[in-house]
Short mmCIF file of C-alpha atoms in Angstrom, two decimals:
data_model
loop_
_atom_site.label_atom_id
_atom_site.label_comp_id
_atom_site.label_asym_id
_atom_site.label_seq_id
_atom_site.Cartn_x
_atom_site.Cartn_y
_atom_site.Cartn_z
CA MET Q 764 -61.79 44.58 -19.63
CA LEU Q 765 -61.81 42.44 -16.51
CA GLN Q 766 -65.20 43.87 -15.47
CA ALA Q 767 -66.63 43.06 -18.92
CA LEU Q 768 -65.48 39.44 -18.58
CA GLN Q 769 -66.95 39.27 -15.07
CA ASN Q 770 -70.28 40.59 -16.41
CA LYS Q 771 -70.33 37.96 -19.15
CA PHE Q 772 -69.50 35.24 -16.65
CA ASN Q 773 -72.33 36.42 -14.37
CA ARG Q 774 -74.78 36.40 -17.29
CA MET Q 775 -73.73 32.84 -18.18
CA GLN Q 776 -74.49 31.74 -14.63
CA ASN Q 777 -78.01 33.11 -15.02
CA ILE Q 778 -78.92 31.36 -18.27
CA ASP Q 779 -82.58 30.35 -18.11
CA ILE Q 780 -82.48 26.67 -19.09
CA ASP Q 781 -86.27 26.40 -18.72
CA ALA Q 782 -86.76 29.16 -21.28
CA ILE Q 783 -84.43 27.38 -23.70
CA PHE Q 784 -86.34 24.12 -23.10
CA MET Q 785 -89.64 25.83 -23.90
CA ARG Q 786 -88.22 27.36 -27.10
CA VAL Q 787 -87.10 23.89 -28.20
CA MET Q 788 -90.56 22.51 -27.48
CA ALA Q 789 -92.01 25.24 -29.73
CA TYR Q 790 -90.04 24.09 -32.79
CA PRO Q 791 -92.50 22.65 -35.34
CA GLU Q 792 -90.29 19.61 -35.95
CA MET Q 793 -90.18 18.88 -32.20
CA LYS Q 794 -93.95 19.16 -31.90
CA GLU Q 795 -94.49 16.96 -34.94
CA ALA Q 796 -92.05 14.34 -33.66
CA MET Q 797 -93.72 14.20 -30.24
CA ILE Q 798 -97.17 13.80 -31.76
CA ALA Q 799 -95.93 11.17 -34.22
CA ALA Q 800 -94.33 9.26 -31.34
CA ASN Q 801 -97.57 9.31 -29.33
CA GLN Q 802 -99.55 8.12 -32.34
CA ALA Q 803 -97.01 5.36 -33.06
CA GLN Q 804 -97.27 4.12 -29.47
CA MET Q 805 -100.99 3.68 -29.89
CA TYR Q 806 -101.13 2.51 -33.50
CA ASP Q 807 -98.02 0.36 -33.80
CA LEU Q 808 -97.75 -0.95 -30.25
CA GLY Q 809 -101.24 -0.53 -28.79
CA VAL Q 810 -99.90 1.10 -25.62
CA ASP Q 811 -100.54 4.28 -23.65
CA SER Q 812 -98.00 6.70 -22.18
CA LYS Q 813 -97.28 4.33 -19.30
CA GLY Q 814 -96.64 1.42 -21.67
CA ALA Q 815 -99.88 -0.32 -20.67
CA SER Q 816 -101.97 -2.05 -23.30
CA LEU Q 817 -104.89 -0.10 -24.70
CA GLY Q 818 -106.71 -3.44 -24.88
CA GLU Q 819 -108.22 -5.67 -27.52
CA TYR Q 820 -111.22 -5.07 -29.78
CA THR Q 821 -114.45 -7.00 -29.36
CA PRO Q 822 -115.32 -9.54 -32.08
CA PHE Q 823 -117.91 -7.11 -33.50
CA THR Q 824 -115.39 -4.26 -33.65
CA ILE Q 825 -112.83 -6.56 -35.28
CA MET Q 826 -115.38 -7.34 -37.97
CA MET Q 827 -116.09 -3.61 -38.50
CA LYS Q 828 -112.36 -2.81 -38.61
CA GLN Q 829 -111.82 -5.54 -41.22
CA VAL Q 830 -114.60 -4.08 -43.37
CA LYS Q 831 -112.93 -0.65 -43.11
CA GLU Q 832 -109.53 -2.26 -43.80
CA GLN Q 833 -108.19 -0.92 -40.51
CA ARG Q 834 -105.82 -2.47 -38.03
CA PHE Q 835 -107.64 -4.75 -35.58
CA ASP Q 836 -104.98 -6.77 -33.69
CA HIS Q 837 -105.07 -4.28 -30.79
CA ILE Q 838 -106.87 -1.06 -29.91
CA THR Q 839 -105.26 1.88 -31.72
CA LEU Q 840 -107.74 4.68 -30.94
CA LEU Q 841 -107.68 5.42 -34.67
CA ASP Q 842 -110.97 5.21 -36.52
CA SER Q 843 -111.99 8.34 -38.38
CA GLY Q 844 -108.70 10.10 -37.63
CA ASP Q 845 -110.35 12.96 -35.76
CA PHE Q 846 -108.67 12.11 -32.46
CA TYR Q 847 -105.18 11.73 -33.97
CA ASN Q 848 -105.62 14.85 -36.10
CA SER Q 849 -106.64 16.91 -33.06
CA MET Q 850 -103.37 16.25 -31.21
CA GLU Q 851 -101.35 19.33 -30.30
CA ILE Q 852 -98.48 20.27 -28.02
CA ALA Q 853 -99.50 22.81 -25.38
CA GLU Q 854 -97.65 24.57 -22.59
CA LYS Q 855 -98.53 23.02 -19.24
CA ASP Q 856 -96.62 25.68 -17.33
CA THR Q 857 -93.41 27.66 -17.81
CA LYS Q 858 -91.31 24.49 -17.60
CA SER Q 859 -93.25 21.74 -19.37
CA VAL Q 860 -95.52 20.80 -22.23
CA VAL Q 861 -98.31 18.26 -22.67
CA ILE Q 862 -99.92 16.52 -25.59
CA THR Q 863 -103.58 17.49 -25.84
CA ALA Q 864 -106.38 16.29 -28.09
CA ASP Q 865 -110.13 16.24 -28.46
CA MET Q 866 -110.97 13.04 -26.61
CA GLN Q 867 -114.74 13.56 -26.68
CA LYS Q 868 -116.49 11.30 -29.17
CA ALA Q 869 -120.20 11.09 -29.92
CA ASP Q 870 -120.72 8.03 -27.72
CA GLN Q 871 -117.89 8.30 -25.18
CA ASN Q 872 -115.05 10.30 -23.75
CA LEU Q 873 -111.83 8.46 -24.62
CA GLU Q 874 -110.15 9.89 -21.53
CA ASP Q 875 -112.60 8.04 -19.26
CA ARG Q 876 -111.43 4.66 -20.59
CA TRP Q 877 -107.84 5.56 -21.57
CA PRO Q 878 -106.71 8.35 -19.20
CA ASP Q 879 -103.04 7.84 -20.11
CA ALA Q 880 -103.44 7.63 -23.90
CA LEU Q 881 -101.82 11.04 -24.38
CA GLY Q 882 -98.17 11.31 -23.50
CA LEU Q 883 -94.92 9.56 -24.26
CA THR Q 884 -93.46 6.32 -22.98
CA GLN Q 885 -89.91 6.40 -21.69
CA GLU Q 886 -88.85 4.62 -24.88
CA SER Q 887 -90.44 7.34 -27.02
CA ILE Q 888 -88.77 10.03 -24.93
CA ASN Q 889 -85.42 8.29 -25.36
CA ASN Q 890 -85.97 8.10 -29.14
CA LEU Q 891 -86.63 11.85 -29.25
CA ARG Q 892 -83.48 12.78 -27.32
CA PRO Q 893 -81.20 13.23 -30.37
CA LEU Q 894 -83.64 15.68 -31.97
CA PHE Q 895 -84.16 17.50 -28.68
CA GLN Q 896 -80.42 17.73 -28.02
CA SER Q 897 -79.76 19.07 -31.51
CA LEU Q 898 -82.40 21.78 -31.19
CA PHE Q 899 -81.35 22.57 -27.63
CA MET Q 900 -77.78 23.19 -28.77
CA ILE Q 901 -79.01 25.58 -31.47
CA GLU Q 902 -80.92 27.61 -28.88
CA PHE Q 903 -78.15 27.39 -26.28
CA ARG Q 904 -75.59 28.69 -28.79
CA LYS Q 905 -77.86 31.65 -29.54
CA VAL Q 906 -77.90 32.53 -25.84
CA ILE Q 907 -74.13 32.14 -25.49
CA ASN Q 908 -73.51 34.24 -28.61
CA ASN Q 909 -75.82 36.89 -27.22
CA ILE Q 910 -73.82 36.98 -23.99
CA LEU Q 911 -70.41 36.96 -25.66
CA TYR Q 912 -71.09 39.17 -28.65
CA GLY Q 913 -74.00 41.29 -27.49
CA SER Q 914 -76.80 40.61 -29.96
CA ASN Q 915 -80.35 41.54 -29.00
CA GLN Q 916 -81.65 37.98 -29.00
CA ALA Q 917 -83.56 36.98 -25.89
CA ALA Q 918 -81.67 34.88 -23.37
#
């Protein structure tokens, strides 16, 4: 009995927090929330992942945006929707994820002008914490239950 408790304690000390983090990042609702936050930064606030302004439109572009009935008070990087619609969450390595998108347009590469457009501001990260914490606890409980009760779920 004592050895069984010691084994469980040892397994708890070896919980792979990075693996739990990556499982949380794979939840569809987490991915959707991260992408929505990145899009809101650009569309609503006109800022990149560092909080810097994406800039202002030229008078000609403002006129074109008005004709299309699109937002024109700051650069949003939203025109046809292709860029926003191409956003995905991808594994960067075994401990982190990145937001990726097709930044190549017919006449320019968006990354050349806005290298920090993809990613989250600290404010966006803070806003996502409750969702992340909730999902993390779900995954963490699965690992603990596996250790304590011996299910075959991956730790």
